Structures are given as structure tokens and as C-alpha cells.
Amino acid sequence: MPPAAGPATGTAAARELQRIRVGYGAALVFLPGTTIFLATGRLPSRRTRRVAQLLGARHLAQAALTAAAPRPEVLAAGALVDAVHAASMLLLAAVSRAGRGAALTDALAETAFAAAGFSPSIRDLADTSRGQLRR
């Protein structure tokens, strides 16, 4: 059985998750066409680029909120938002042939963010930072 995440391990994991989220969000906000093209191999429409920018802004806001209050309930709420987002992208992929590649790529990214947010080692970070190690 691996050792429980301590303050340094949990804090590092949560910070790294937020760094990744900021990078992903910034790429969507500032380089939506390039980011989508690199992920799908297709040039996105103007509308798709605008939607990507909005979703990127959501990631930046979520990273800021989580960094400001890295408590278990905040991390779980963020992971829930990511899971709902992933589900919505799967629905979009099912009904939109043109947007399927981008939707599936985004669903994969959102699923990874959700899994990381629900991860016990990430949640333990918040507990250990308050001096309450989860068992």
C-alpha cells in the first residue's frame, strides 16, 4: 500500500493540477484555433474558437478559485464541474459529426481533470493543510 500523501506531496499535486489547468485554459483563451487544430487536426470554425475561449476562461477562473481555497469541498466541486463538462462533451460528440473530434478531445481532458480533482491524494492535500490527515 502506498504511503498516504503528506503535506508536501498533496500540496505539490494540487499545485501541479492547477498549473496544468491554467496552461490548458490559457491555450484555449489565447490560441484557440491552434490548440483545437493540434488536438483534432482540423481547422475550427469561428464559433468553435469562441466557445473554446469561454471554456478556457472557465478553467482559469476555476484554477484561481481552487488556488485561493484548496479545501476538499472546493476540489470536489471543481471535479464535479469537470465531470458534468465531460458528460456534456460526450453528448455533443454523439449528436455533432462536425464537432465530434473536438468534443471527444475535450471530454478526455475534462475526465482527467475530474479524476484528478476526485483523487484522494489531491483531497488529502486540503485536509493536511488544515492539520487533519484523512485515513
The first five atom37 places (N, CA, C, CB, O) and aatype in JSON, in Angstrom:
{
  "aatype": [12, 14, 14, 0, 0, 7, 14, 0, 16, 7, 16, 0, 0, 0, 1, 6, 10, 5, 1, 9, 1, 19, 7, 18, 7, 0, 0, 10, 19, 13, 10, 14, 7, 16, 16, 9, 13, 10, 0, 16, 7, 1, 10, 14, 15, 1, 1, 16, 1, 1, 19, 0, 5, 10, 10, 7, 0, 1, 8, 10, 0, 5, 0, 0, 10, 16, 0, 0, 0, 14, 1, 14, 6, 19, 10, 0, 0, 7, 0, 10, 19, 3, 0, 19, 8, 0, 0, 15, 12, 10, 10, 10, 0, 0, 19, 15, 1, 0, 7, 1, 7, 0, 0, 10, 16, 3, 0, 10, 0, 6, 16, 0, 13, 0, 0, 0, 7, 13, 15, 14, 15, 9, 1, 3, 10, 0, 3, 16, 15, 1, 7, 5, 10, 1, 1],
  "atom_mask": [
    [1, 1, 1, 1, 1],
    [1, 1, 1, 1, 1],
    [1, 1, 1, 1, 1],
    [1, 1, 1, 1, 1],
    [1, 1, 1, 1, 1],
    [1, 1, 1, 0, 1],
    [1, 1, 1, 1, 1],
    [1, 1, 1, 1, 1],
    [1, 1, 1, 1, 1],
    [1, 1, 1, 0, 1],
    [1, 1, 1, 1, 1],
    [1, 1, 1, 1, 1],
    [1, 1, 1, 1, 1],
    [1, 1, 1, 1, 1],
    [1, 1, 1, 1, 1],
    [1, 1, 1, 1, 1],
    [1, 1, 1, 1, 1],
    [1, 1, 1, 1, 1],
    [1, 1, 1, 1, 1],
    [1, 1, 1, 1, 1],
    [1, 1, 1, 1, 1],
    [1, 1, 1, 1, 1],
    [1, 1, 1, 0, 1],
    [1, 1, 1, 1, 1],
    [1, 1, 1, 0, 1],
    [1, 1, 1, 1, 1],
    [1, 1, 1, 1, 1],
    [1, 1, 1, 1, 1],
    [1, 1, 1, 1, 1],
    [1, 1, 1, 1, 1],
    [1, 1, 1, 1, 1],
    [1, 1, 1, 1, 1],
    [1, 1, 1, 0, 1],
    [1, 1, 1, 1, 1],
    [1, 1, 1, 1, 1],
    [1, 1, 1, 1, 1],
    [1, 1, 1, 1, 1],
    [1, 1, 1, 1, 1],
    [1, 1, 1, 1, 1],
    [1, 1, 1, 1, 1],
    [1, 1, 1, 0, 1],
    [1, 1, 1, 1, 1],
    [1, 1, 1, 1, 1],
    [1, 1, 1, 1, 1],
    [1, 1, 1, 1, 1],
    [1, 1, 1, 1, 1],
    [1, 1, 1, 1, 1],
    [1, 1, 1, 1, 1],
    [1, 1, 1, 1, 1],
    [1, 1, 1, 1, 1],
    [1, 1, 1, 1, 1],
    [1, 1, 1, 1, 1],
    [1, 1, 1, 1, 1],
    [1, 1, 1, 1, 1],
    [1, 1, 1, 1, 1],
    [1, 1, 1, 0, 1],
    [1, 1, 1, 1, 1],
    [1, 1, 1, 1, 1],
    [1, 1, 1, 1, 1],
    [1, 1, 1, 1, 1],
    [1, 1, 1, 1, 1],
    [1, 1, 1, 1, 1],
    [1, 1, 1, 1, 1],
    [1, 1, 1, 1, 1],
    [1, 1, 1, 1, 1],
    [1, 1, 1, 1, 1],
    [1, 1, 1, 1, 1],
    [1, 1, 1, 1, 1],
    [1, 1, 1, 1, 1],
    [1, 1, 1, 1, 1],
    [1, 1, 1, 1, 1],
    [1, 1, 1, 1, 1],
    [1, 1, 1, 1, 1],
    [1, 1, 1, 1, 1],
    [1, 1, 1, 1, 1],
    [1, 1, 1, 1, 1],
    [1, 1, 1, 1, 1],
    [1, 1, 1, 0, 1],
    [1, 1, 1, 1, 1],
    [1, 1, 1, 1, 1],
    [1, 1, 1, 1, 1],
    [1, 1, 1, 1, 1],
    [1, 1, 1, 1, 1],
    [1, 1, 1, 1, 1],
    [1, 1, 1, 1, 1],
    [1, 1, 1, 1, 1],
    [1, 1, 1, 1, 1],
    [1, 1, 1, 1, 1],
    [1, 1, 1, 1, 1],
    [1, 1, 1, 1, 1],
    [1, 1, 1, 1, 1],
    [1, 1, 1, 1, 1],
    [1, 1, 1, 1, 1],
    [1, 1, 1, 1, 1],
    [1, 1, 1, 1, 1],
    [1, 1, 1, 1, 1],
    [1, 1, 1, 1, 1],
    [1, 1, 1, 1, 1],
    [1, 1, 1, 0, 1],
    [1, 1, 1, 1, 1],
    [1, 1, 1, 0, 1],
    [1, 1, 1, 1, 1],
    [1, 1, 1, 1, 1],
    [1, 1, 1, 1, 1],
    [1, 1, 1, 1, 1],
    [1, 1, 1, 1, 1],
    [1, 1, 1, 1, 1],
    [1, 1, 1, 1, 1],
    [1, 1, 1, 1, 1],
    [1, 1, 1, 1, 1],
    [1, 1, 1, 1, 1],
    [1, 1, 1, 1, 1],
    [1, 1, 1, 1, 1],
    [1, 1, 1, 1, 1],
    [1, 1, 1, 1, 1],
    [1, 1, 1, 1, 1],
    [1, 1, 1, 0, 1],
    [1, 1, 1, 1, 1],
    [1, 1, 1, 1, 1],
    [1, 1, 1, 1, 1],
    [1, 1, 1, 1, 1],
    [1, 1, 1, 1, 1],
    [1, 1, 1, 1, 1],
    [1, 1, 1, 1, 1],
    [1, 1, 1, 1, 1],
    [1, 1, 1, 1, 1],
    [1, 1, 1, 1, 1],
    [1, 1, 1, 1, 1],
    [1, 1, 1, 1, 1],
    [1, 1, 1, 1, 1],
    [1, 1, 1, 0, 1],
    [1, 1, 1, 1, 1],
    [1, 1, 1, 1, 1],
    [1, 1, 1, 1, 1],
    [1, 1, 1, 1, 1]
  ],
  "atom_positions": [
    [[0.85, -1.18, 0.0], [0.0, 0.0, 0.0], [0.89, 1.23, 0.0], [-0.97, 0.0, 1.23], [1.79, 1.34, 0.83]],
    [[0.65, 2.18, -0.94], [1.49, 3.37, -0.99], [1.28, 4.24, 0.23], [1.22, 4.16, -2.25], [0.19, 4.24, 0.82]],
    [[2.29, 4.99, 0.61], [2.14, 5.87, 1.77], [1.1, 6.95, 1.49], [3.49, 6.51, 2.16], [0.9, 7.38, 0.36]],
    [[0.46, 7.38, 2.56], [-0.53, 8.45, 2.44], [0.17, 9.73, 2.04], [-1.31, 8.65, 3.76], [1.32, 9.98, 2.4]],
    [[-0.54, 10.54, 1.29], [0.02, 11.82, 0.86], [0.22, 12.71, 2.08], [-0.9, 12.52, -0.18], [-0.69, 12.9, 2.88]],
    [[1.41, 13.23, 2.22], [1.7, 14.16, 3.29], [1.5, 15.58, 2.79], [0.0, 0.0, 0.0], [1.12, 15.79, 1.64]],
    [[1.74, 16.55, 3.64], [1.54, 17.93, 3.24], [2.31, 18.32, 1.99], [1.93, 18.83, 4.36], [1.76, 18.99, 1.11]],
    [[3.57, 17.91, 1.89], [4.36, 18.3, 0.72], [3.84, 17.62, -0.54], [5.84, 17.95, 0.94], [3.71, 18.26, -1.59]],
    [[3.54, 16.31, -0.45], [3.06, 15.57, -1.61], [1.71, 16.08, -2.07], [2.98, 14.09, -1.29], [1.52, 16.34, -3.26]],
    [[0.78, 16.22, -1.16], [-0.55, 16.69, -1.53], [-0.54, 18.1, -2.07], [0.0, 0.0, 0.0], [-1.21, 18.4, -3.06]],
    [[0.22, 18.98, -1.45], [0.3, 20.36, -1.9], [0.9, 20.42, -3.29], [1.12, 21.2, -0.93], [0.41, 21.15, -4.15]],
    [[1.94, 19.66, -3.52], [2.58, 19.65, -4.83], [1.62, 19.13, -5.89], [3.84, 18.79, -4.79], [1.57, 19.66, -6.99]],
    [[0.86, 18.09, -5.56], [-0.09, 17.53, -6.52], [-1.19, 18.53, -6.87], [-0.71, 16.24, -5.97], [-1.54, 18.67, -8.04]],
    [[-1.71, 19.2, -5.89], [-2.78, 20.18, -6.14], [-2.24, 21.37, -6.92], [-3.39, 20.66, -4.82], [-2.92, 21.87, -7.82]],
    [[-1.05, 21.81, -6.59], [-0.46, 22.93, -7.33], [-0.21, 22.54, -8.78], [0.85, 23.39, -6.67], [-0.45, 23.32, -9.69]],
    [[0.27, 21.33, -8.97], [0.54, 20.87, -10.34], [-0.76, 20.77, -11.13], [1.26, 19.51, -10.33], [-0.8, 21.13, -12.31]],
    [[-1.83, 20.28, -10.51], [-3.13, 20.22, -11.18], [-3.57, 21.61, -11.61], [-4.19, 19.58, -10.25], [-4.06, 21.79, -12.72]],
    [[-3.4, 22.59, -10.76], [-3.8, 23.95, -11.1], [-2.9, 24.55, -12.18], [-3.78, 24.83, -9.85], [-3.37, 25.3, -13.03]],
    [[-1.61, 24.22, -12.15], [-0.71, 24.7, -13.22], [-1.15, 24.14, -14.58], [0.76, 24.29, -12.93], [-1.19, 24.86, -15.58]],
    [[-1.48, 22.87, -14.6], [-1.94, 22.24, -15.84], [-3.24, 22.9, -16.29], [-2.13, 20.71, -15.65], [-3.41, 23.19, -17.47]],
    [[-4.14, 23.13, -15.36], [-5.42, 23.76, -15.69], [-5.2, 25.17, -16.24], [-6.33, 23.81, -14.45], [-5.86, 25.56, -17.21]],
    [[-4.3, 25.93, -15.64], [-4.0, 27.28, -16.13], [-3.42, 27.21, -17.54], [-3.02, 28.01, -15.17], [-3.79, 28.0, -18.4]],
    [[-2.52, 26.28, -17.76], [-1.93, 26.14, -19.1], [-2.97, 25.79, -20.15], [0.0, 0.0, 0.0], [-2.98, 26.36, -21.24]],
    [[-3.83, 24.85, -19.82], [-4.89, 24.44, -20.73], [-5.86, 25.6, -20.97], [-5.65, 23.21, -20.18], [-6.23, 25.88, -22.11]],
    [[-6.26, 26.26, -19.9], [-7.18, 27.39, -20.03], [-6.58, 28.52, -20.84], [0.0, 0.0, 0.0], [-7.25, 29.1, -21.69]],
    [[-5.32, 28.84, -20.58], [-4.65, 29.92, -21.32], [-4.53, 29.57, -22.8], [-3.26, 30.2, -20.73], [-4.72, 30.43, -23.66]],
    [[-4.21, 28.33, -23.09], [-4.11, 27.91, -24.5], [-5.46, 28.08, -25.2], [-3.64, 26.44, -24.61], [-5.51, 28.54, -26.34]],
    [[-6.54, 27.72, -24.52], [-7.87, 27.86, -25.12], [-8.26, 29.33, -25.28], [-8.91, 27.14, -24.27], [-8.89, 29.7, -26.27]],
    [[-7.89, 30.17, -24.33], [-8.24, 31.59, -24.4], [-7.42, 32.32, -25.46], [-8.04, 32.25, -23.03], [-7.98, 33.05, -26.28]],
    [[-6.11, 32.13, -25.46], [-5.23, 32.93, -26.29], [-4.89, 32.31, -27.65], [-3.98, 33.19, -25.56], [-4.56, 33.03, -28.59]],
    [[-4.96, 30.99, -27.75], [-4.65, 30.3, -29.01], [-5.7, 29.23, -29.31], [-3.24, 29.67, -28.95], [-5.34, 28.07, -29.51]],
    [[-6.97, 29.6, -29.34], [-7.99, 28.56, -29.5], [-7.88, 27.79, -30.82], [-9.36, 29.18, -29.41], [-8.02, 26.57, -30.84]],
    [[-7.63, 28.49, -31.91], [-7.54, 27.81, -33.21], [-6.39, 26.84, -33.26], [0.0, 0.0, 0.0], [-6.54, 25.7, -33.71]],
    [[-5.23, 27.28, -32.8], [-4.04, 26.42, -32.79], [-4.24, 25.22, -31.86], [-2.81, 27.21, -32.36], [-3.9, 24.1, -32.22]],
    [[-4.78, 25.47, -30.68], [-4.99, 24.39, -29.71], [-5.94, 23.34, -30.27], [-5.55, 24.96, -28.39], [-5.68, 22.15, -30.17]],
    [[-7.04, 23.79, -30.86], [-8.01, 22.84, -31.42], [-7.41, 22.11, -32.61], [-9.31, 23.58, -31.84], [-7.6, 20.9, -32.76]],
    [[-6.69, 22.82, -33.46], [-6.06, 22.18, -34.62], [-5.07, 21.11, -34.17], [-5.36, 23.23, -35.51], [-5.05, 20.01, -34.73]],
    [[-4.24, 21.42, -33.18], [-3.26, 20.45, -32.69], [-3.93, 19.22, -32.09], [-2.35, 21.1, -31.66], [-3.42, 18.11, -32.2]],
    [[-5.09, 19.42, -31.47], [-5.79, 18.3, -30.83], [-6.59, 17.46, -31.82], [-6.72, 18.82, -29.76], [-6.74, 16.26, -31.64]],
    [[-7.1, 18.11, -32.87], [-8.02, 17.39, -33.77], [-7.52, 17.24, -35.2], [-9.32, 18.1, -33.79], [-8.0, 16.38, -35.94]],
    [[-6.56, 18.07, -35.6], [-6.1, 18.04, -36.98], [-7.03, 18.76, -37.94], [0.0, 0.0, 0.0], [-6.87, 18.67, -39.15]],
    [[-8.01, 19.47, -37.4], [-8.98, 20.2, -38.22], [-9.0, 21.67, -37.82], [-10.4, 19.58, -38.09], [-8.85, 22.01, -36.65]],
    [[-9.18, 22.52, -38.81], [-9.3, 23.95, -38.51], [-10.69, 24.21, -37.94], [-9.06, 24.81, -39.79], [-11.69, 23.83, -38.54]],
    [[-10.76, 24.86, -36.78], [-12.07, 25.11, -36.16], [-12.77, 26.33, -36.77], [-11.9, 25.32, -34.65], [-12.13, 27.22, -37.33]],
    [[-14.07, 26.32, -36.65], [-14.85, 27.47, -37.09], [-14.67, 28.61, -36.1], [-16.36, 27.09, -37.23], [-14.14, 28.42, -35.0]],
    [[-15.12, 29.79, -36.49], [-15.05, 30.95, -35.59], [-15.86, 30.68, -34.33], [-15.57, 32.23, -36.31], [-15.44, 31.0, -33.22]],
    [[-17.03, 30.09, -34.5], [-17.89, 29.78, -33.36], [-17.19, 28.8, -32.41], [-19.23, 29.19, -33.83], [-17.24, 28.98, -31.19]],
    [[-16.56, 27.79, -32.95], [-15.84, 26.81, -32.12], [-14.71, 27.48, -31.35], [-15.29, 25.67, -32.99], [-14.48, 27.17, -30.18]],
    [[-14.01, 28.39, -32.01], [-12.93, 29.11, -31.32], [-13.48, 29.95, -30.18], [-12.15, 30.0, -32.3], [-12.87, 30.01, -29.11]],
    [[-14.61, 30.6, -30.38], [-15.22, 31.43, -29.32], [-15.67, 30.56, -28.14], [-16.43, 32.23, -29.89], [-15.47, 30.93, -26.98]],
    [[-16.26, 29.43, -28.44], [-16.68, 28.51, -27.37], [-15.45, 28.04, -26.59], [-17.47, 27.3, -27.94], [-15.47, 27.97, -25.36]],
    [[-14.39, 27.71, -27.31], [-13.15, 27.27, -26.65], [-12.6, 28.36, -25.74], [-12.09, 26.87, -27.7], [-12.11, 28.07, -24.65]],
    [[-12.69, 29.62, -26.18], [-12.22, 30.72, -25.34], [-13.04, 30.84, -24.06], [-12.27, 32.03, -26.12], [-12.49, 31.09, -22.99]],
    [[-14.35, 30.66, -24.18], [-15.2, 30.69, -22.98], [-14.85, 29.55, -22.03], [-16.69, 30.61, -23.37], [-14.78, 29.75, -20.81]],
    [[-14.65, 28.39, -22.57], [-14.3, 27.24, -21.73], [-12.92, 27.44, -21.1], [-14.32, 25.93, -22.55], [-12.69, 27.04, -19.95]],
    [[-12.01, 28.05, -21.84], [-10.69, 28.35, -21.28], [-10.79, 29.34, -20.13], [0.0, 0.0, 0.0], [-10.1, 29.21, -19.12]],
    [[-11.66, 30.34, -20.29], [-11.87, 31.31, -19.2], [-12.44, 30.62, -17.97], [-12.82, 32.44, -19.66], [-12.09, 30.97, -16.84]],
    [[-13.3, 29.64, -18.18], [-13.85, 28.86, -17.05], [-12.72, 28.13, -16.33], [-14.92, 27.85, -17.55], [-12.7, 28.09, -15.1]],
    [[-11.81, 27.56, -17.08], [-10.68, 26.85, -16.46], [-9.8, 27.82, -15.67], [-9.83, 26.13, -17.52], [-9.34, 27.49, -14.57]],
    [[-9.56, 28.99, -16.21], [-8.73, 29.97, -15.48], [-9.42, 30.41, -14.2], [-8.44, 31.19, -16.37], [-8.77, 30.54, -13.16]],
    [[-10.72, 30.64, -14.26], [-11.47, 31.02, -13.06], [-11.46, 29.9, -12.03], [-12.92, 31.39, -13.42], [-11.28, 30.14, -10.84]],
    [[-11.65, 28.66, -12.5], [-11.65, 27.52, -11.58], [-10.28, 27.34, -10.93], [-12.06, 26.24, -12.31], [-10.2, 27.04, -9.74]],
    [[-9.22, 27.52, -11.69], [-7.88, 27.41, -11.12], [-7.65, 28.48, -10.05], [-6.81, 27.53, -12.22], [-7.07, 28.19, -9.01]],
    [[-8.1, 29.69, -10.31], [-7.94, 30.77, -9.34], [-8.73, 30.49, -8.07], [-8.38, 32.11, -9.94], [-8.22, 30.69, -6.96]],
    [[-9.97, 30.04, -8.22], [-10.79, 29.73, -7.04], [-10.21, 28.59, -6.23], [-12.23, 29.39, -7.47], [-10.2, 28.63, -5.0]],
    [[-9.73, 27.57, -6.91], [-9.16, 26.42, -6.21], [-7.86, 26.79, -5.51], [-8.92, 25.27, -7.18], [-7.6, 26.35, -4.39]],
    [[-7.05, 27.61, -6.17], [-5.79, 28.04, -5.55], [-6.06, 28.89, -4.32], [-4.93, 28.82, -6.55], [-5.31, 28.83, -3.34]],
    [[-7.13, 29.68, -4.36], [-7.46, 30.56, -3.23], [-8.02, 29.78, -2.05], [-8.46, 31.6, -3.67], [-7.83, 30.18, -0.9]],
    [[-8.69, 28.67, -2.32], [-9.3, 27.88, -1.24], [-9.2, 26.39, -1.56], [-10.79, 28.29, -1.04], [-10.19, 25.77, -1.94]],
    [[-7.99, 25.81, -1.41], [-7.81, 24.39, -1.77], [-8.33, 23.43, -0.7], [-6.35, 24.11, -2.02], [-7.58, 22.61, -0.17]],
    [[-9.62, 23.55, -0.41], [-10.25, 22.68, 0.59], [-10.92, 21.5, -0.12], [-11.29, 23.48, 1.45], [-11.23, 21.6, -1.31]],
    [[-11.13, 20.4, 0.58], [-11.73, 19.22, -0.06], [-13.04, 19.53, -0.78], [-11.97, 18.15, 0.97], [-13.27, 19.04, -1.88]],
    [[-13.89, 20.35, -0.16], [-15.18, 20.63, -0.79], [-15.03, 21.48, -2.06], [-16.09, 21.34, 0.19], [-15.82, 21.35, -2.99]],
    [[-14.02, 22.34, -2.09], [-13.77, 23.16, -3.28], [-13.21, 22.27, -4.4], [-12.77, 24.32, -2.96], [-13.63, 22.37, -5.55]],
    [[-12.27, 21.4, -4.04], [-11.71, 20.48, -5.03], [-12.79, 19.54, -5.57], [-10.56, 19.67, -4.42], [-12.83, 19.26, -6.77]],
    [[-13.65, 19.04, -4.69], [-14.73, 18.14, -5.13], [-15.73, 18.88, -6.01], [-15.45, 17.53, -3.91], [-16.2, 18.33, -7.01]],
    [[-16.06, 20.11, -5.67], [-16.98, 20.89, -6.5], [-16.38, 21.13, -7.88], [-17.32, 22.25, -5.82], [-17.08, 21.02, -8.89]],
    [[-15.11, 21.45, -7.93], [-14.44, 21.64, -9.22], [-14.42, 20.36, -10.03], [0.0, 0.0, 0.0], [-14.63, 20.39, -11.24]],
    [[-14.17, 19.24, -9.36], [-14.16, 17.96, -10.06], [-15.56, 17.63, -10.59], [-13.67, 16.84, -9.12], [-15.7, 17.05, -11.67]],
    [[-16.58, 17.98, -9.84], [-17.96, 17.76, -10.3], [-18.25, 18.61, -11.55], [-18.97, 18.09, -9.18], [-18.86, 18.12, -12.5]],
    [[-17.81, 19.86, -11.55], [-17.97, 20.72, -12.73], [-17.26, 20.09, -13.93], [-17.41, 22.15, -12.45], [-17.81, 20.06, -15.03]],
    [[-16.06, 19.58, -13.7], [-15.32, 18.93, -14.78], [-16.05, 17.69, -15.29], [-13.91, 18.55, -14.31], [-16.09, 17.45, -16.5]],
    [[-16.63, 16.9, -14.39], [-17.35, 15.69, -14.78], [-18.59, 16.03, -15.6], [-17.74, 14.87, -13.55], [-18.89, 15.36, -16.59]],
    [[-19.31, 17.06, -15.19], [-20.5, 17.48, -15.94], [-20.08, 17.99, -17.32], [-21.29, 18.59, -15.17], [-20.74, 17.7, -18.32]],
    [[-19.0, 18.74, -17.36], [-18.48, 19.24, -18.63], [-18.12, 18.07, -19.54], [-17.24, 20.15, -18.4], [-18.46, 18.08, -20.73]],
    [[-17.44, 17.06, -19.01], [-17.07, 15.88, -19.8], [-18.31, 15.19, -20.34], [-16.24, 14.89, -18.95], [-18.35, 14.79, -21.51]],
    [[-19.33, 15.04, -19.51], [-20.58, 14.4, -19.96], [-21.23, 15.21, -21.07], [-21.55, 14.24, -18.79], [-21.75, 14.63, -22.03]],
    [[-21.22, 16.53, -20.95], [-21.83, 17.36, -21.99], [-21.05, 17.24, -23.3], [-21.88, 18.83, -21.55], [-21.65, 17.29, -24.38]],
    [[-19.74, 17.08, -23.23], [-18.94, 16.91, -24.44], [-19.21, 15.56, -25.09], [-17.46, 17.05, -24.12], [-19.19, 15.45, -26.32]],
    [[-19.47, 14.54, -24.29], [-19.82, 13.23, -24.85], [-21.16, 13.3, -25.56], [-19.85, 12.15, -23.74], [-21.34, 12.69, -26.61]],
    [[-22.1, 14.03, -24.98], [-23.4, 14.22, -25.64], [-23.23, 14.99, -26.95], [-24.38, 14.98, -24.71], [-23.84, 14.65, -27.96]],
    [[-22.41, 16.02, -26.93], [-22.16, 16.79, -28.15], [-21.53, 15.89, -29.22], [-21.24, 18.0, -27.86], [-21.91, 15.95, -30.39]],
    [[-20.57, 15.07, -28.83], [-19.93, 14.16, -29.78], [-20.94, 13.19, -30.4], [-18.81, 13.38, -29.1], [-20.81, 12.81, -31.56]],
    [[-21.93, 12.8, -29.61], [-22.93, 11.86, -30.1], [-23.85, 12.48, -31.15], [-23.76, 11.33, -28.95], [-24.36, 11.78, -32.02]],
    [[-24.07, 13.79, -31.06], [-25.04, 14.42, -31.97], [-24.4, 15.3, -33.04], [-26.0, 15.25, -31.17], [-25.08, 15.69, -33.99]],
    [[-23.12, 15.61, -32.93], [-22.48, 16.52, -33.88], [-21.31, 15.84, -34.56], [-22.02, 17.79, -33.17], [-20.23, 15.7, -33.98]],
    [[-21.53, 15.43, -35.78], [-20.45, 14.79, -36.53], [-19.29, 15.76, -36.75], [-20.97, 14.26, -37.88], [-18.13, 15.39, -36.62]],
    [[-19.62, 17.0, -37.08], [-18.59, 18.0, -37.36], [-17.76, 18.33, -36.12], [-19.23, 19.27, -37.89], [-16.55, 18.56, -36.23]],
    [[-18.38, 18.35, -34.95], [-17.67, 18.7, -33.73], [-17.19, 17.53, -32.92], [0.0, 0.0, 0.0], [-16.68, 17.7, -31.81]],
    [[-17.34, 16.33, -33.46], [-17.04, 15.11, -32.69], [-15.59, 15.06, -32.2], [-17.32, 13.89, -33.54], [-15.35, 14.76, -31.03]],
    [[-14.64, 15.36, -33.07], [-13.23, 15.26, -32.67], [-12.89, 16.2, -31.53], [0.0, 0.0, 0.0], [-12.26, 15.81, -30.55]],
    [[-13.31, 17.45, -31.67], [-13.03, 18.43, -30.62], [-13.76, 18.07, -29.33], [-13.43, 19.85, -31.07], [-13.2, 18.2, -28.24]],
    [[-15.0, 17.61, -29.46], [-15.78, 17.25, -28.27], [-15.16, 16.07, -27.54], [-17.23, 16.93, -28.66], [-15.08, 16.07, -26.31]],
    [[-14.73, 15.05, -28.28], [-14.12, 13.89, -27.64], [-12.78, 14.25, -27.0], [-13.93, 12.77, -28.65], [-12.44, 13.74, -25.92]],
    [[-12.02, 15.1, -27.66], [-10.74, 15.54, -27.08], [-10.99, 16.29, -25.78], [-9.97, 16.43, -28.08], [-10.3, 16.07, -24.78]],
    [[-11.97, 17.19, -25.8], [-12.27, 17.96, -24.6], [-12.84, 17.06, -23.51], [-13.25, 19.1, -24.92], [-12.54, 17.25, -22.33]],
    [[-13.66, 16.09, -23.89], [-14.22, 15.15, -22.9], [-13.09, 14.39, -22.2], [-15.2, 14.15, -23.57], [-13.15, 14.15, -20.99]],
    [[-12.08, 14.02, -22.95], [-10.94, 13.31, -22.36], [-10.2, 14.21, -21.37], [-9.98, 12.82, -23.46], [-9.85, 13.78, -20.27]],
    [[-9.96, 15.46, -21.77], [-9.27, 16.39, -20.87], [-10.1, 16.64, -19.61], [-9.0, 17.72, -21.59], [-9.56, 16.65, -18.5]],
    [[-11.39, 16.84, -19.78], [-12.26, 17.09, -18.62], [-12.35, 15.89, -17.7], [-13.66, 17.48, -19.08], [-12.41, 16.04, -16.48]],
    [[-12.36, 14.7, -18.28], [-12.39, 13.48, -17.46], [-11.11, 13.39, -16.63], [-12.55, 12.22, -18.35], [-11.15, 13.01, -15.46]],
    [[-9.98, 13.74, -17.24], [-8.71, 13.71, -16.49], [-8.72, 14.73, -15.35], [-7.53, 14.0, -17.44], [-8.27, 14.43, -14.25]],
    [[-9.24, 15.94, -15.62], [-9.34, 16.94, -14.55], [-10.27, 16.46, -13.44], [-9.84, 18.29, -15.12], [-9.97, 16.64, -12.26]],
    [[-11.4, 15.86, -13.82], [-12.35, 15.37, -12.81], [-11.71, 14.27, -11.97], [-13.63, 14.84, -13.49], [-11.81, 14.29, -10.74]],
    [[-11.05, 13.34, -12.62], [-10.41, 12.24, -11.89], [-9.35, 12.78, -10.93], [-9.77, 11.24, -12.86], [-9.25, 12.33, -9.79]],
    [[-8.57, 13.75, -11.39], [-7.54, 14.33, -10.52], [-8.18, 15.07, -9.34], [-6.64, 15.29, -11.32], [-7.69, 14.98, -8.21]],
    [[-9.27, 15.78, -9.6], [-9.94, 16.51, -8.52], [-10.58, 15.61, -7.49], [0.0, 0.0, 0.0], [-10.64, 15.95, -6.3]],
    [[-11.05, 14.45, -7.94], [-11.67, 13.49, -7.02], [-10.63, 12.59, -6.37], [-12.7, 12.65, -7.75], [-10.96, 11.83, -5.46]],
    [[-9.38, 12.66, -6.81], [-8.32, 11.79, -6.31], [-8.11, 11.99, -4.81], [-7.02, 12.07, -7.06], [-8.04, 13.12, -4.33]],
    [[-8.01, 10.9, -4.07], [-7.77, 11.02, -2.62], [-6.49, 11.78, -2.3], [-7.7, 9.64, -1.99], [-6.46, 12.52, -1.31]],
    [[-5.44, 11.64, -3.09], [-4.19, 12.35, -2.77], [-4.36, 13.85, -2.91], [-3.06, 11.86, -3.68], [-3.75, 14.62, -2.16]],
    [[-5.17, 14.29, -3.86], [-5.44, 15.73, -4.01], [-6.31, 16.21, -2.84], [-6.13, 16.03, -5.37], [-6.04, 17.26, -2.27]],
    [[-7.34, 15.45, -2.5], [-8.22, 15.86, -1.39], [-7.46, 15.85, -0.07], [-9.46, 14.95, -1.3], [-7.7, 16.69, 0.79]],
    [[-6.54, 14.89, 0.1], [-5.75, 14.84, 1.33], [-4.93, 16.1, 1.51], [-4.85, 13.63, 1.33], [-4.65, 16.52, 2.63]],
    [[-4.54, 16.7, 0.41], [-3.79, 17.96, 0.47], [-4.54, 18.98, 1.31], [-3.55, 18.52, -0.94], [-3.97, 19.61, 2.2]],
    [[-5.81, 19.12, 1.01], [-6.58, 20.13, 1.72], [-6.72, 19.78, 3.19], [-7.96, 20.29, 1.09], [-6.64, 20.65, 4.05]],
    [[-6.92, 18.49, 3.47], [-7.04, 18.08, 4.87], [-5.74, 18.27, 5.63], [-7.49, 16.63, 4.95], [-5.75, 18.73, 6.77]],
    [[-4.6, 17.92, 5.0], [-3.33, 18.05, 5.7], [-2.96, 19.51, 5.88], [-2.23, 17.31, 4.95], [-2.3, 19.87, 6.85]],
    [[-3.38, 20.36, 4.95], [-3.07, 21.77, 5.11], [-3.84, 22.37, 6.28], [-3.39, 22.54, 3.82], [-3.48, 23.43, 6.8]],
    [[-4.92, 21.7, 6.7], [-5.68, 22.15, 7.87], [-5.32, 21.3, 9.09], [-7.2, 22.08, 7.59], [-5.92, 21.43, 10.15]],
    [[-4.34, 20.41, 8.92], [-3.89, 19.6, 10.04], [-4.79, 18.41, 10.32], [0.0, 0.0, 0.0], [-4.78, 17.88, 11.44]],
    [[-5.58, 17.98, 9.34], [-6.48, 16.85, 9.53], [-6.2, 15.79, 8.46], [-7.96, 17.32, 9.46], [-6.86, 15.78, 7.42]],
    [[-5.26, 14.92, 8.7], [-4.93, 13.89, 7.73], [-6.06, 12.88, 7.64], [-3.59, 13.19, 8.1], [-6.52, 12.34, 8.65]],
    [[-6.51, 12.63, 6.42], [-7.56, 11.63, 6.19], [-6.99, 10.25, 6.31], [-8.21, 11.81, 4.81], [-5.84, 10.01, 5.93]],
    [[-7.76, 9.35, 6.82], [-7.35, 7.94, 6.93], [-8.28, 7.1, 6.13], [-7.32, 7.47, 8.39], [-8.13, 5.88, 6.08]]
  ]
}
